[in-house]
Coordinates of C-alpha atoms and ligand atoms in Angstrom, one line a residue:
M1 CA 0.1 0.0 0.2
S2 CA 1.5 3.4 -1.2
D3 CA 1.9 6.0 2.1
S4 CA -0.3 8.5 0.2
R5 CA -3.3 6.5 0.5
R6 CA -5.5 6.7 3.2
S7 CA -6.4 3.5 5.5
L8 CA -10.2 3.1 5.4
R9 CA -12.4 2.0 8.4
L10 CA -14.6 -0.7 7.0
A11 CA -17.5 -2.0 8.6
V12 CA -18.7 -5.4 7.1
L13 CA -22.0 -6.3 7.4
I14 CA -22.6 -10.1 6.7
S15 CA -25.7 -12.4 6.9
G16 CA -23.7 -16.1 6.2
G17 CA -20.4 -17.6 5.3
G18 CA -18.4 -14.1 4.7
S19 CA -15.9 -15.3 2.1
N20 CA -16.0 -11.7 1.1
L21 CA -15.3 -10.9 4.4
Q22 CA -12.3 -13.4 4.3
A23 CA -11.0 -11.6 1.1
F24 CA -10.5 -8.4 2.9
L25 CA -8.8 -10.1 5.9
D26 CA -6.7 -12.3 3.4
A27 CA -5.6 -8.4 1.7
A28 CA -5.2 -6.7 4.6
S29 CA -3.0 -9.2 6.0
T30 CA -0.4 -8.9 3.3
G31 CA -0.8 -4.8 2.8
E32 CA -2.6 -5.1 -0.2
L33 CA -5.9 -3.2 1.2
S34 CA -6.2 0.2 1.7
G35 CA -8.4 -0.7 4.8
E36 CA -9.0 -2.2 7.8
V37 CA -12.0 -4.0 9.1
V38 CA -12.9 -2.7 12.6
A39 CA -16.2 -4.4 13.0
V40 CA -18.6 -7.5 11.6
I41 CA -22.0 -7.4 12.2
S42 CA -24.4 -10.1 11.2
D43 CA -28.1 -10.2 10.8
R44 CA -28.2 -13.8 12.5
T45 CA -26.5 -15.6 15.0
G46 CA -24.7 -18.5 13.4
A47 CA -23.3 -16.9 10.5
Y48 CA -19.9 -18.5 9.8
G49 CA -18.8 -14.9 9.2
L50 CA -18.6 -14.4 12.6
V51 CA -16.2 -17.1 12.9
R52 CA -13.8 -15.9 10.6
A53 CA -14.4 -12.5 12.4
Q54 CA -13.6 -13.9 16.0
K55 CA -10.5 -16.1 14.2
A56 CA -8.9 -12.6 12.9
G57 CA -9.6 -10.7 16.5
I58 CA -12.2 -8.6 14.9
P59 CA -15.0 -7.0 16.7
N60 CA -18.1 -8.8 16.1
H61 CA -22.0 -8.3 16.5
V62 CA -25.6 -9.6 15.7
V63 CA -28.7 -7.7 15.3
D64 CA -30.9 -10.2 15.2
Y65 CA -33.2 -9.0 12.4
A66 CA -35.6 -11.9 12.3
A67 CA -36.7 -11.7 15.9
I68 CA -36.9 -7.8 15.4
L69 CA -39.2 -8.5 12.1
R70 CA -41.2 -10.7 14.0
G71 CA -41.6 -8.2 16.8
E72 CA -40.4 -10.2 19.7
R73 CA -38.3 -7.9 20.3
E74 CA -38.7 -4.6 22.2
A75 CA -39.7 -2.5 19.3
S76 CA -39.7 0.7 21.1
L77 CA -36.2 1.4 20.1
V78 CA -37.0 3.9 17.4
A79 CA -38.7 5.9 20.7
S80 CA -35.3 6.1 22.3
G81 CA -33.4 7.3 19.0
P82 CA -34.5 10.4 17.0
S83 CA -37.5 10.5 16.2
V84 CA -38.9 9.4 12.7
N85 CA -41.3 10.2 10.5
M86 CA -42.6 7.0 8.9
E87 CA -45.0 8.3 6.4
D88 CA -42.1 10.4 5.1
L89 CA -39.7 7.6 5.5
D90 CA -42.4 5.5 3.5
R91 CA -42.3 8.1 0.6
K92 CA -38.4 8.1 0.2
Q93 CA -38.1 4.3 0.2
R94 CA -38.1 2.0 -2.9
I95 CA -37.6 -1.6 -1.3
L96 CA -41.1 -2.4 0.3
R97 CA -44.1 -2.8 -2.4
N98 CA -47.2 -4.1 -0.2
P99 CA -50.1 -1.9 -1.4
D100 CA -51.6 -1.9 2.0
P101 CA -50.2 1.3 3.3
Q102 CA -50.7 0.0 7.0
K103 CA -48.9 -3.4 6.7
R104 CA -46.1 -0.9 4.4
L105 CA -45.7 1.2 7.4
D106 CA -45.8 -1.7 10.0
R107 CA -43.1 -3.3 8.2
L108 CA -41.0 -0.3 7.8
K109 CA -41.0 0.7 11.2
R110 CA -39.6 -2.9 12.4
L111 CA -37.1 -2.3 9.9
V112 CA -35.9 1.1 11.0
D113 CA -35.8 -0.5 14.8
A114 CA -33.3 -3.1 13.6
E115 CA -31.6 -0.2 11.8
Q116 CA -31.5 1.8 14.8
E117 CA -29.5 -1.3 16.6
L118 CA -27.4 -1.5 13.6
I119 CA -26.6 2.2 13.8
G120 CA -26.0 2.1 17.6
I121 CA -23.1 -0.4 17.0
L122 CA -21.6 1.2 13.7
D123 CA -21.3 4.4 15.2
T124 CA -19.2 3.0 17.8
Y125 CA -16.6 2.2 15.6
R126 CA -16.7 5.1 13.3
P127 CA -16.2 3.3 9.9
D128 CA -15.3 5.2 6.8
I129 CA -17.2 2.8 4.5
I130 CA -20.0 0.2 5.3
C131 CA -19.6 -3.1 3.1
L132 CA -22.2 -4.9 3.1
A133 CA -21.0 -8.8 1.6
G134 CA -23.5 -11.1 1.7
F135 CA -25.8 -9.4 4.0
M136 CA -29.7 -10.3 3.2
R137 CA -31.4 -7.4 4.3
L138 CA -32.7 -4.4 2.6
L139 CA -31.9 -1.0 4.0
T140 CA -34.2 1.9 4.8
P141 CA -33.5 5.6 3.6
H142 CA -33.1 6.0 7.5
F143 CA -30.1 4.3 7.3
L144 CA -29.0 5.5 4.4
H145 CA -29.4 9.2 4.9
R146 CA -27.1 8.3 7.6
Y147 CA -24.1 7.6 6.1
N148 CA -24.9 8.6 2.5
S149 CA -25.2 12.4 3.3
R150 CA -23.3 15.7 1.9
G151 CA -22.3 14.1 -1.3
Q152 CA -20.6 11.2 0.2
W153 CA -21.8 7.6 -0.8
R154 CA -19.9 5.3 2.5
V155 CA -22.7 1.9 1.6
L156 CA -21.1 -0.5 -0.7
N157 CA -22.5 -4.0 -1.8
V158 CA -21.4 -6.5 -3.8
H159 CA -23.9 -8.3 -6.2
P160 CA -23.6 -11.6 -7.8
A161 CA -24.8 -10.5 -11.1
L162 CA -24.2 -8.0 -14.0
L163 CA -26.4 -5.4 -13.1
P164 CA -28.8 -3.8 -13.9
A165 CA -29.7 -7.6 -14.8
F166 CA -30.7 -9.6 -12.5
P167 CA -31.1 -7.5 -8.9
G168 CA -32.4 -9.5 -6.0
E169 CA -31.0 -12.8 -3.7
H170 CA -30.3 -15.2 -6.4
G171 CA -27.7 -13.6 -9.1
Y172 CA -26.3 -16.6 -9.9
E173 CA -29.1 -18.9 -10.1
D174 CA -30.9 -16.3 -12.3
T175 CA -28.1 -15.8 -14.8
L176 CA -28.0 -19.8 -15.3
A177 CA -31.7 -19.8 -15.6
Y178 CA -31.7 -17.2 -18.4
G179 CA -29.5 -19.0 -20.4
C180 CA -26.7 -15.9 -20.3
K181 CA -23.4 -17.0 -22.0
W182 CA -21.8 -14.6 -20.0
G183 CA -22.3 -13.4 -16.4
G184 CA -21.1 -10.7 -14.0
I185 CA -20.3 -9.2 -10.8
T186 CA -21.1 -5.4 -9.6
V187 CA -19.7 -3.4 -6.7
H188 CA -21.9 -0.5 -6.4
F189 CA -23.0 2.5 -3.8
V190 CA -26.5 1.3 -2.2
D191 CA -29.1 3.9 -2.5
E192 CA -33.1 3.1 -1.6
G193 CA -33.8 1.0 -4.0
E194 CA -32.7 -2.8 -4.2
D195 CA -29.6 -3.3 -6.2
S196 CA -29.9 0.1 -7.9
G197 CA -27.5 2.4 -6.6
P198 CA -24.3 3.9 -8.6
I199 CA -22.2 1.0 -10.6
I200 CA -18.4 1.2 -9.3
A201 CA -16.7 -1.5 -10.8
Q202 CA -18.2 -5.1 -12.8
A203 CA -16.2 -8.0 -13.9
V204 CA -17.6 -10.9 -16.3
Y205 CA -17.0 -14.6 -16.4
P206 CA -18.2 -16.9 -19.4
L207 CA -20.5 -19.5 -19.1
W208 CA -19.6 -23.2 -20.3
P209 CA -22.0 -25.6 -21.6
G210 CA -22.5 -28.1 -18.5
D211 CA -22.1 -25.5 -16.1
G212 CA -24.1 -25.5 -12.8
V213 CA -24.9 -23.0 -10.4
E214 CA -22.1 -23.9 -8.3
E215 CA -19.7 -23.9 -11.4
I216 CA -20.7 -20.4 -11.9
R217 CA -20.9 -19.1 -8.0
Q218 CA -17.5 -20.4 -7.9
R219 CA -16.0 -18.6 -11.2
G220 CA -18.4 -15.4 -10.0
L221 CA -16.7 -15.7 -6.4
Q222 CA -13.5 -15.6 -7.5
L223 CA -14.1 -12.4 -9.4
E224 CA -15.8 -10.7 -6.3
Y225 CA -13.1 -11.4 -4.1
A226 CA -10.8 -9.4 -6.6
V227 CA -13.1 -6.5 -7.3
Y228 CA -14.2 -5.7 -3.9
P229 CA -11.2 -5.0 -2.4
Q230 CA -9.9 -3.3 -5.7
V231 CA -12.9 -0.7 -5.0
I232 CA -12.2 -0.1 -1.3
N233 CA -8.2 0.4 -2.7
W234 CA -9.8 3.1 -5.7
M235 CA -12.0 4.7 -2.7
A236 CA -8.8 5.3 -0.2
A237 CA -6.9 6.9 -3.1
G238 CA -9.8 8.6 -4.1
Y239 CA -9.8 7.4 -7.5
V240 CA -14.0 7.0 -7.1
E241 CA -15.7 10.2 -8.8
I242 CA -19.5 10.4 -8.9
R243 CA -20.9 12.5 -11.1
D244 CA -24.7 13.7 -10.9
H245 CA -26.4 13.7 -14.0
P246 CA -29.5 16.3 -13.1
E247 CA -31.8 14.6 -15.7
D248 CA -30.5 11.1 -15.2
R249 CA -28.7 8.5 -12.5
F250 CA -25.1 9.2 -10.7
R251 CA -22.7 7.7 -12.4
V252 CA -19.2 6.8 -11.0
R253 CA -16.0 7.5 -13.0
I254 CA -12.7 5.5 -11.9
T255 CA -9.8 8.0 -12.4
D256 CA -7.0 5.2 -11.8
P257 CA -4.7 5.1 -14.4
A258 CA -4.0 1.8 -13.9
Y259 CA -7.7 1.2 -14.4
P260 CA -7.6 -0.7 -18.2
R261 CA -4.9 -3.0 -16.9
I262 CA -7.0 -4.0 -13.9
V263 CA -10.0 -4.8 -15.9
E264 CA -8.0 -6.7 -18.1
G265 CA -6.3 -8.8 -15.2
W266 CA -10.2 -9.4 -14.2
V267 CA -11.0 -10.7 -17.6
M268 CA -8.0 -12.7 -17.9
K269 CA -8.5 -14.4 -14.2
S270 CA -12.1 -15.3 -15.5
L271 CA -10.4 -17.2 -18.2
Q272 CA -8.3 -18.9 -16.6
C273 CA -11.1 -20.8 -14.3
P274 CA -11.4 -24.6 -15.5
V275 CA -13.6 -25.0 -18.5
V276 CA -16.3 -27.6 -17.8
T277 CA -16.6 -29.3 -21.4
F278 CA -19.2 -32.0 -20.6
D279 CA -22.7 -31.7 -21.0
R280 CA -24.9 -32.8 -17.9
G281 CA -28.3 -32.3 -19.7
Ligands
GRF301 C1 -21.9 -13.2 -2.5 O1 -22.0 -14.0 -3.9 C2 -22.4 -11.8 -2.7 O2 -22.4 -11.6 -4.0 C3 -23.7 -12.2 -2.7 O3 -23.8 -13.0 -1.6 C4 -22.7 -13.9 -1.5 C5 -21.8 -13.7 0.1 O4 -20.8 -14.7 -0.3 N1 -24.3 -10.7 -2.0 P1 -20.0 -14.4 1.4 O5 -20.8 -14.5 2.3 O6 -19.2 -13.5 1.3 O7 -19.4 -15.7 1.1

């Protein structure tokens, strides 16, 4: 890591295996990441990513989303936090689509309860960037506006498809089922929609005849482990420019002179993965 780069404080939010978290930890341990994982938070107990955090000596926490959303946990957290105008929040959000306004508001309130707990933990670690890495929860504008304010975008996600194709939870499955010949992964900023925020980086991999979802998941994950840390390095070095197109969407420009060489490396990497030549059909 060159001395001119900042080392970013990363909070990593997970729900499962945490192999992207591991990629951050590995890159940090070899000096290849301009960042330090300062906290790991899972939305459930039992996520293997929590074990990875413990092994690396990283503080880790659980916000039990399922219990909070079921209403089993005290739903008065909002009362102890800043007051939240739920109707206003509902107008801004683009993740809940239930046509029944009362049901939508109830769900939103519980999500905000969970987010209050999340924010309470996160703020003690003063993260520069919040990295969603397999975090299977949608964030409301209540959470996002806290970290994406004053022109700064501080919440990142890695998505297992070439957005805007295949948003949602099953990027690899959807890519395979559609019959795509190339799949991809995306690292993007998180906005009020589902997987709709400004795209920072993408990489692609081929799908070979006979591939199943596990083959393409493994191929895609190898790219996720390369691209996500690279994006952190670009952010630390000030190479990520966000441009506001007034009548359009925010767009990201990477100003790293090495950008073409890095993208070429990702293409080569995806082609070097083993080719499956048999047809299982
Ligand atoms: C990755 O494929 C990521 O793109 C998606 O969830 C998966 C997380 O894997 N959002 P892991 O928990 O990092 O192993």
